[in-house]
PDB file of N, CA and C in Angstrom:
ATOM      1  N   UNK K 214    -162.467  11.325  39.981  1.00 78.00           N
ATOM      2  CA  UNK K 214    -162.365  10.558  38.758  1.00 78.00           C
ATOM      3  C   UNK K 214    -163.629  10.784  37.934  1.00 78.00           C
ATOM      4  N   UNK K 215    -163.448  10.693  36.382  1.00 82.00           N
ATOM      5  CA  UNK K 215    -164.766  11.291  35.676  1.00 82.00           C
ATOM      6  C   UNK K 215    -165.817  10.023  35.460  1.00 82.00           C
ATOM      7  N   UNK K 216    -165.470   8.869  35.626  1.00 78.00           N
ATOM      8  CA  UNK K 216    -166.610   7.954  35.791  1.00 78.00           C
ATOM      9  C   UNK K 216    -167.153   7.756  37.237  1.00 78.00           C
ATOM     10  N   UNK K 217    -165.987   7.879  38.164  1.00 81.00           N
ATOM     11  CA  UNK K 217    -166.822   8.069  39.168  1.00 81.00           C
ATOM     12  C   UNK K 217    -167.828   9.018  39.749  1.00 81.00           C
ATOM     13  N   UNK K 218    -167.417  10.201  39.126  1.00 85.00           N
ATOM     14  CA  UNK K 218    -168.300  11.659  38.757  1.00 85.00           C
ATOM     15  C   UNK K 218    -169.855  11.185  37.702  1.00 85.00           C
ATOM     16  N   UNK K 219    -169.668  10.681  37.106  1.00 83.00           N
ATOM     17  CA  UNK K 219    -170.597  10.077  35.861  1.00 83.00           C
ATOM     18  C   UNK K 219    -171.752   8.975  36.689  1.00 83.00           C
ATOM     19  N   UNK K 220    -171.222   8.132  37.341  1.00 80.00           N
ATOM     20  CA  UNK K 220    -171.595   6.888  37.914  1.00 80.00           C
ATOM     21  C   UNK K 220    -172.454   7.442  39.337  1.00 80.00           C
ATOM     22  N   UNK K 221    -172.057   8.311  39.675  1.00 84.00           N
ATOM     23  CA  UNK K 221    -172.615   8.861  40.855  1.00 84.00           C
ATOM     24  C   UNK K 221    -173.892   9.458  40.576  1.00 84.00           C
ATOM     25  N   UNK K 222    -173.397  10.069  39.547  1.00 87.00           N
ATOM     26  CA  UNK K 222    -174.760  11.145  38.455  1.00 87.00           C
ATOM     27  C   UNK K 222    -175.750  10.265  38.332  1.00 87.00           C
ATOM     28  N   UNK K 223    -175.506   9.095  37.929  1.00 82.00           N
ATOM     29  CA  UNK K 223    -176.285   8.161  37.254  1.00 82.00           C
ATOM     30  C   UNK K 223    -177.456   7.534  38.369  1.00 82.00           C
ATOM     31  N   UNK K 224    -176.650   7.214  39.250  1.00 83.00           N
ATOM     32  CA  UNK K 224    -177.359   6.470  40.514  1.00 83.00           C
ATOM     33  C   UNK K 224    -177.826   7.556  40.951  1.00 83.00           C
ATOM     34  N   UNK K 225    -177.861   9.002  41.000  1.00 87.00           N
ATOM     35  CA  UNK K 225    -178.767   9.414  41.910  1.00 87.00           C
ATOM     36  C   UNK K 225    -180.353   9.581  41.455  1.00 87.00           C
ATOM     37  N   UNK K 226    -179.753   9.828  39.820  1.00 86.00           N
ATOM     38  CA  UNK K 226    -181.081   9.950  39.004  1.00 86.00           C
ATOM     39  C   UNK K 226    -181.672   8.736  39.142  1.00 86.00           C
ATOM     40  N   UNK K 227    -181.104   7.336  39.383  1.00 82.00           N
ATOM     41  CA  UNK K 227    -181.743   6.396  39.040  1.00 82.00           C
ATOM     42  C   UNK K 227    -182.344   6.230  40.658  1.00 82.00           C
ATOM     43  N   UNK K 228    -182.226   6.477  41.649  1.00 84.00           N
ATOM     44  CA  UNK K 228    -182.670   6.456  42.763  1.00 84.00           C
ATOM     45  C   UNK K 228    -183.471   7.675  43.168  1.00 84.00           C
ATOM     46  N   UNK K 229    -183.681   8.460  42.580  1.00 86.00           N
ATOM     47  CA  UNK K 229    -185.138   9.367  42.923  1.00 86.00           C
ATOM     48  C   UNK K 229    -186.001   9.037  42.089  1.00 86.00           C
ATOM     49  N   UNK K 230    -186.231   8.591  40.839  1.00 82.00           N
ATOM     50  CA  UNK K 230    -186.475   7.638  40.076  1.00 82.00           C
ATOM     51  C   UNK K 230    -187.343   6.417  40.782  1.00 82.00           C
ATOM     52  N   UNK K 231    -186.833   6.129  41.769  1.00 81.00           N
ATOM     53  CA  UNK K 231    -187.323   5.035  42.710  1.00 81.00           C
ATOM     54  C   UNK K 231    -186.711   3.370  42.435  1.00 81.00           C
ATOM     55  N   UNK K 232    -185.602   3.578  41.755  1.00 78.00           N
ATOM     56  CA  UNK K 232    -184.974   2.593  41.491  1.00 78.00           C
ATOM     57  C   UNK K 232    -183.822   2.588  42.632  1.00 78.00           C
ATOM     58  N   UNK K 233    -183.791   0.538  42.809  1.00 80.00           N
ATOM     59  CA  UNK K 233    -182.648   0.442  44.420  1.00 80.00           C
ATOM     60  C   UNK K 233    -181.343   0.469  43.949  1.00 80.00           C
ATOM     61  N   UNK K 234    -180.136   1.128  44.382  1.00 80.00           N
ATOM     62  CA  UNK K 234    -179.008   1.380  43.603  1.00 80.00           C
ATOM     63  C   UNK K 234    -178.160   0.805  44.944  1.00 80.00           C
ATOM     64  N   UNK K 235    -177.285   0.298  44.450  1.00 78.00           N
ATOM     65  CA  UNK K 235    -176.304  -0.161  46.002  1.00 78.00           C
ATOM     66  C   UNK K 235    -175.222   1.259  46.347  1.00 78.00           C
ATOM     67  N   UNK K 236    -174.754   0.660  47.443  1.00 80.00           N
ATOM     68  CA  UNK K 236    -173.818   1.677  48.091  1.00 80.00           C
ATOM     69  C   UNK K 236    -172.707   1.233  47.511  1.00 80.00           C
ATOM     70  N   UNK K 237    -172.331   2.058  46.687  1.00 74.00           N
ATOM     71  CA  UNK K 237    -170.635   1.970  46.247  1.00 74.00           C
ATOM     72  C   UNK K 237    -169.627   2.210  46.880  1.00 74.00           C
ATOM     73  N   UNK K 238    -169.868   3.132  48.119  1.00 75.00           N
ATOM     74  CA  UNK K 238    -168.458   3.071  48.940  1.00 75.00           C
ATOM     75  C   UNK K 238    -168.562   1.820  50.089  1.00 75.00           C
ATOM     76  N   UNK K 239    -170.079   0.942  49.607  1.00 73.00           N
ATOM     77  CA  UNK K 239    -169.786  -0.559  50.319  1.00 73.00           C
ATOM     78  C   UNK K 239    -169.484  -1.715  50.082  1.00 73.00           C
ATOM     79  N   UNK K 240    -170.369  -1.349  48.280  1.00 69.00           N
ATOM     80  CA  UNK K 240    -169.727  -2.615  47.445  1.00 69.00           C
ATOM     81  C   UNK K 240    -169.410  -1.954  46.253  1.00 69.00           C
ATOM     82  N   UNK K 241    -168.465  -2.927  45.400  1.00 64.00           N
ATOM     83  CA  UNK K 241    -167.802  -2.404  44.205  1.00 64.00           C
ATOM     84  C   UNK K 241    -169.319  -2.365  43.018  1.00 64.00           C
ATOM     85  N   UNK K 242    -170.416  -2.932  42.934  1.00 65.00           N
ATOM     86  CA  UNK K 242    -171.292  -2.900  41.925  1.00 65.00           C
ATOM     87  C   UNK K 242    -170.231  -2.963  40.831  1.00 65.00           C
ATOM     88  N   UNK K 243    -171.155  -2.683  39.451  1.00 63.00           N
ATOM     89  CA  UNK K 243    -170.818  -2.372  38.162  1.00 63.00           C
ATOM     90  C   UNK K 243    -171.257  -4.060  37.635  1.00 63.00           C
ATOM     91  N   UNK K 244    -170.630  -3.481  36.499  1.00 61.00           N
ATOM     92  CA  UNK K 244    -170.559  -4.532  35.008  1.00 61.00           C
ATOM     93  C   UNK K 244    -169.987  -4.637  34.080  1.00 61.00           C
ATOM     94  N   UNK K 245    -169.934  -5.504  33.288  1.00 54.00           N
ATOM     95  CA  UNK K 245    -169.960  -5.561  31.812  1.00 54.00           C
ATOM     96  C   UNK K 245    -170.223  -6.205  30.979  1.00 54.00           C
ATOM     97  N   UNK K 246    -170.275  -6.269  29.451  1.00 54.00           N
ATOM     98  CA  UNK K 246    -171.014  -7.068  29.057  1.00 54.00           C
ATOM     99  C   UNK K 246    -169.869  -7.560  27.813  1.00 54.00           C
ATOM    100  N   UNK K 247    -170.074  -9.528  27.479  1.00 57.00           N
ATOM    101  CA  UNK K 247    -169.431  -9.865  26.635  1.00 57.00           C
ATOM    102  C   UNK K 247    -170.016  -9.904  25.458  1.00 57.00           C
ATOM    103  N   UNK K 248    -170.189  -9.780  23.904  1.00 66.00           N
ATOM    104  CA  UNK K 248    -171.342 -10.476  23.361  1.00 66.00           C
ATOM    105  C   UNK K 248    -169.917 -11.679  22.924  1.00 66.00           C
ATOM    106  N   UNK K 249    -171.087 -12.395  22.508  1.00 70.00           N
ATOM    107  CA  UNK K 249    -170.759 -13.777  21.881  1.00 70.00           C
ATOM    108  C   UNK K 249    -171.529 -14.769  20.647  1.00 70.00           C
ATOM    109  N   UNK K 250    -170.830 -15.244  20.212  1.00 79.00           N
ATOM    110  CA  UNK K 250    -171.790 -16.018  18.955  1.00 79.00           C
ATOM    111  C   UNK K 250    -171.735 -17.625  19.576  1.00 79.00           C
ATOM    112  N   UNK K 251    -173.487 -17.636  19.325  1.00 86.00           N
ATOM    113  CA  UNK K 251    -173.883 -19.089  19.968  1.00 86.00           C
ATOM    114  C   UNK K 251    -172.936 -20.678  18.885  1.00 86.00           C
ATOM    115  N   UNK K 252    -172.331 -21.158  19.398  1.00 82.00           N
ATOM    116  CA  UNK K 252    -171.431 -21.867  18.752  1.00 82.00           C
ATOM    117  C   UNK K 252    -172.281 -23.282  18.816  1.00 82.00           C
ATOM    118  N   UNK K 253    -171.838 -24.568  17.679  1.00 83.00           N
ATOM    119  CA  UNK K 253    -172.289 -24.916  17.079  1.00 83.00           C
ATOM    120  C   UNK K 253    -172.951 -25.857  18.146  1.00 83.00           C
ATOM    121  N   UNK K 254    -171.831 -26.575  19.285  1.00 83.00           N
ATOM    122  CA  UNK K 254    -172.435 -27.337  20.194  1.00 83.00           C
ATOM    123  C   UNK K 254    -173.236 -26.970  20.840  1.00 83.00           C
ATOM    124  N   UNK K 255    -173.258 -25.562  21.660  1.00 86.00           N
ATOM    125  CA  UNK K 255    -174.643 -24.899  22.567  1.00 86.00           C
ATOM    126  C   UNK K 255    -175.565 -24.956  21.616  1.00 86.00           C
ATOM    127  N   UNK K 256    -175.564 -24.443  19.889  1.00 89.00           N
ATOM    128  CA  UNK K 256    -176.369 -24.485  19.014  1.00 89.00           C
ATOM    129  C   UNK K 256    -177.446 -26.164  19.283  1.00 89.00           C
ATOM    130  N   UNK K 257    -177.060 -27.368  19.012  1.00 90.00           N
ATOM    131  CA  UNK K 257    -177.232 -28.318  19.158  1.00 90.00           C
ATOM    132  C   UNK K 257    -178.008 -28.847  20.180  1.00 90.00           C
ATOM    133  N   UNK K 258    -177.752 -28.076  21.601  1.00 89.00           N
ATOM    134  CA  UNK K 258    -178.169 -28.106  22.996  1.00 89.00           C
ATOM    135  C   UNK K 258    -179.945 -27.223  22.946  1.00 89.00           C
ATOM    136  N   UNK K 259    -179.971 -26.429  22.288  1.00 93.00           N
ATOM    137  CA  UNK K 259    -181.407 -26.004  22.179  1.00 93.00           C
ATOM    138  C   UNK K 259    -182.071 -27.002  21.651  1.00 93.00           C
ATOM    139  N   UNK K 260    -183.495 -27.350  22.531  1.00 95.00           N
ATOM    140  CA  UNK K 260    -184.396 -28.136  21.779  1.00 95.00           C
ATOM    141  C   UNK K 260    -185.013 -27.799  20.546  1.00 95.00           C
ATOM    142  N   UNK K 261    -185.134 -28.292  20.040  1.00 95.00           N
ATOM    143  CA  UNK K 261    -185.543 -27.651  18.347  1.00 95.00           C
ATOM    144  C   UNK K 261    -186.779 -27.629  18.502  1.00 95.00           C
ATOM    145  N   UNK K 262    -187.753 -27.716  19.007  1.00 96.00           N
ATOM    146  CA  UNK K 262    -189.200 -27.298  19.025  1.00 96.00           C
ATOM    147  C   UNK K 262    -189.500 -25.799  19.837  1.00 96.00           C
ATOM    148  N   UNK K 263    -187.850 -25.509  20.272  1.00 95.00           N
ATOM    149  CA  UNK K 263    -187.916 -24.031  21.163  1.00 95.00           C
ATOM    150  C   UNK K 263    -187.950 -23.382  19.728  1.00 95.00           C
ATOM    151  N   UNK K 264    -187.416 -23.323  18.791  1.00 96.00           N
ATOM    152  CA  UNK K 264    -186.612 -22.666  18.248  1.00 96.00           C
ATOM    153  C   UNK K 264    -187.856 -22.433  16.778  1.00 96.00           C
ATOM    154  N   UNK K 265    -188.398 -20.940  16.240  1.00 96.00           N
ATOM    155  CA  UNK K 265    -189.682 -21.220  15.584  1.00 96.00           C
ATOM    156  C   UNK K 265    -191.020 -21.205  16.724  1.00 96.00           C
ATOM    157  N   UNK K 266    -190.775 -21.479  17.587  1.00 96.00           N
ATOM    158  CA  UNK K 266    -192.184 -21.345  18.443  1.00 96.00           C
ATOM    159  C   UNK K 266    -192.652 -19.791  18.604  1.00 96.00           C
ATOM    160  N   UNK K 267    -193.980 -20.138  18.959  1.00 95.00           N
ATOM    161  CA  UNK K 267    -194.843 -18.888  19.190  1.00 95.00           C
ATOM    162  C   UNK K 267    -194.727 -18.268  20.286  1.00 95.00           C
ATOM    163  N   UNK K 268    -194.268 -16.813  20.571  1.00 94.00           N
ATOM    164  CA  UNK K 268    -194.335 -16.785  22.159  1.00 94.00           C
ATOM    165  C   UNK K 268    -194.926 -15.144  21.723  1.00 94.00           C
ATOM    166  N   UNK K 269    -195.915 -14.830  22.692  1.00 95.00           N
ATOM    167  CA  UNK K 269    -196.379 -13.154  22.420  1.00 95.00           C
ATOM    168  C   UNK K 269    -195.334 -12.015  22.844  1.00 95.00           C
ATOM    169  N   UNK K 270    -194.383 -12.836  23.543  1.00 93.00           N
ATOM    170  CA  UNK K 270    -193.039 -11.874  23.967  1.00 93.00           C
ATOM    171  C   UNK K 270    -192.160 -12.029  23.001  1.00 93.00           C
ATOM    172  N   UNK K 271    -191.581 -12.478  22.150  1.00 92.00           N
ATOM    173  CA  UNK K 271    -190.379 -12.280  21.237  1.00 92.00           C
ATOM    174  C   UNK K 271    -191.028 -11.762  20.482  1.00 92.00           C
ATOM    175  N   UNK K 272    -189.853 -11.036  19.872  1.00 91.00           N
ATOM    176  CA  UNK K 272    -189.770 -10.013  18.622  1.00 91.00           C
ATOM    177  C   UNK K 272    -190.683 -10.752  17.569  1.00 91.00           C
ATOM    178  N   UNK K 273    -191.564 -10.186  16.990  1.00 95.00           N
ATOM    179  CA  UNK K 273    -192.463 -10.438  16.251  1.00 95.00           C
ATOM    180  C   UNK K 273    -193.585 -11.953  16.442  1.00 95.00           C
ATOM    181  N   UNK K 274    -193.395 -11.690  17.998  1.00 95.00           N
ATOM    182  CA  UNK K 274    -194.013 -13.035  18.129  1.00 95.00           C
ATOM    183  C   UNK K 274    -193.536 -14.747  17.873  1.00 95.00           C
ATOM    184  N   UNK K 275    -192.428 -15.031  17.089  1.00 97.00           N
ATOM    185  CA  UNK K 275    -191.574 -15.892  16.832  1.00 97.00           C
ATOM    186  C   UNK K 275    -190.636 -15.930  17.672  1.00 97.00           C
ATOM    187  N   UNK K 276    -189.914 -17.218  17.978  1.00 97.00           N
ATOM    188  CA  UNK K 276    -188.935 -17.333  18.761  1.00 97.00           C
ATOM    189  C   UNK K 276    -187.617 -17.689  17.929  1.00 97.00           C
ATOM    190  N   UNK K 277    -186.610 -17.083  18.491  1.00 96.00           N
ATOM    191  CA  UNK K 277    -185.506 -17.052  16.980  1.00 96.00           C
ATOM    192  C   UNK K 277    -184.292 -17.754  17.773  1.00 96.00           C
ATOM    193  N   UNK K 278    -183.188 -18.347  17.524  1.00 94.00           N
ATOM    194  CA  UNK K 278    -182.466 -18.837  18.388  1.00 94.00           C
ATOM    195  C   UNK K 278    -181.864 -18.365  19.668  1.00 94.00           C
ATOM    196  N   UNK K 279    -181.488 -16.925  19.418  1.00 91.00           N
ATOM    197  CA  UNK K 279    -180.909 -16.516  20.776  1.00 91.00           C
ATOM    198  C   UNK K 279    -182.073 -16.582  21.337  1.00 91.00           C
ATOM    199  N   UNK K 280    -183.281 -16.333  20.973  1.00 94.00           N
ATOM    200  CA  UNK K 280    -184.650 -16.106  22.471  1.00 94.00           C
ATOM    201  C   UNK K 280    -184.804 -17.586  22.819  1.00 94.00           C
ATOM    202  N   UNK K 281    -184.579 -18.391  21.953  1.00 95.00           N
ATOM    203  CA  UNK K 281    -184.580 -19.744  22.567  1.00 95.00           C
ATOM    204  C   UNK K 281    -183.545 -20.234  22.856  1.00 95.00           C
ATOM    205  N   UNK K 282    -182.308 -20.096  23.036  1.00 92.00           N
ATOM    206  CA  UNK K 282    -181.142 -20.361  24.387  1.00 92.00           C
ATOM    207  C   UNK K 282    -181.837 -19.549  25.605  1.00 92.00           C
ATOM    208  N   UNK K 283    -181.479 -18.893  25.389  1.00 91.00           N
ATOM    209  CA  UNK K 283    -181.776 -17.738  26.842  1.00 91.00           C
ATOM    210  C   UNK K 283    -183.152 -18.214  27.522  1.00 91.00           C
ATOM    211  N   UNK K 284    -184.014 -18.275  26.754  1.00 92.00           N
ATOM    212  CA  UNK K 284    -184.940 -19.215  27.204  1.00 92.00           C
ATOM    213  C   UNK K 284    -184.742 -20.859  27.921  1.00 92.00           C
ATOM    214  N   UNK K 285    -184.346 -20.993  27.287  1.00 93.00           N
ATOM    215  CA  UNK K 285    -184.283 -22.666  27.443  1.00 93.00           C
ATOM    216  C   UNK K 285    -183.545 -22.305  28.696  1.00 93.00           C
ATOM    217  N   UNK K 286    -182.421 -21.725  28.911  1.00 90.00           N
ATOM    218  CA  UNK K 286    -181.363 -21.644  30.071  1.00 90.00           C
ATOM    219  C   UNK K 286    -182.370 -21.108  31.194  1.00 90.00           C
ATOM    220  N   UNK K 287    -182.888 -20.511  31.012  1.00 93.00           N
ATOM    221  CA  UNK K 287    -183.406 -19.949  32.059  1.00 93.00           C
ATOM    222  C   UNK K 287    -184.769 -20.539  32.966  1.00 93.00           C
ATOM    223  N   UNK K 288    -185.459 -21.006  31.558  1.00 92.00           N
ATOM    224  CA  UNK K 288    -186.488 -22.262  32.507  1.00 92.00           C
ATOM    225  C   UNK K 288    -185.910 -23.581  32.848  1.00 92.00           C
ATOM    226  N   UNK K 289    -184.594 -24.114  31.759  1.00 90.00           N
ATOM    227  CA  UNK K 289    -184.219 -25.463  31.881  1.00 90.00           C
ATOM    228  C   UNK K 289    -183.054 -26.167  33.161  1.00 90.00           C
ATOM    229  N   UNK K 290    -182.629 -24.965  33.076  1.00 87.00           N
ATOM    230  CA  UNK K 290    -181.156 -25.030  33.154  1.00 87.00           C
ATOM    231  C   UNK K 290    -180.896 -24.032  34.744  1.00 87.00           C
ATOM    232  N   UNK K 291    -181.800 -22.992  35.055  1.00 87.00           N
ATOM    233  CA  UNK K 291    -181.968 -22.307  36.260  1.00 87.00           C
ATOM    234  C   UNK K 291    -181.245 -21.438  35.971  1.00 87.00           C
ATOM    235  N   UNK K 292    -180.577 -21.091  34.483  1.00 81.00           N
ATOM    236  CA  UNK K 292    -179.353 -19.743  34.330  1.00 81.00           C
ATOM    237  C   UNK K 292    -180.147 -18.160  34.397  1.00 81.00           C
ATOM    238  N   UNK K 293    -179.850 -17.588  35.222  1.00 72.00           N
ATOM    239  CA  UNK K 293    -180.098 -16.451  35.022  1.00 72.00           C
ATOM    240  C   UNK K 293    -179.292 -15.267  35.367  1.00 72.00           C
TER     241      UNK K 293
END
């Protein structure tokens, strides 16, 4: 199969590399990704003093709403 041809490629480079790659003929791995727009109630759920704050890690030094969900979830909330 050509992703499994692709996927194989991928992990080997990424494992001489020195990166840990799982065994696929032990577990299924993979992913994917949803995006989504932060809706009005999660909107609401960010503390508003996250949101505008200074952090030397966000994009230009400001914290903009998605960096402050993801934030907040992740120190508040244990989401990761």
């Amino acid at each position: 199969d050509k992703y499994t041809r692709k996927r194989d490629k991928l992990a080997t480079a990424l494992t001489d590399a020195g990166f840990a790659v799982p065994d696929y003929n032990k577990s299924p791995g993979g992913g994917f990704f949803i995006f989504a727009r932060i809706g009005s109630d999660i909107q609401k759920s960010i503390p508003p003093e996250r949101i505008g704050a200074s952090n030397p890690a966000a994009p230009g030094g400001i914290v903009n709403q998605d960096w402050a969900l993801c934030q907040w979830m992740a120190e508040e909330k244990g989401l990761l």
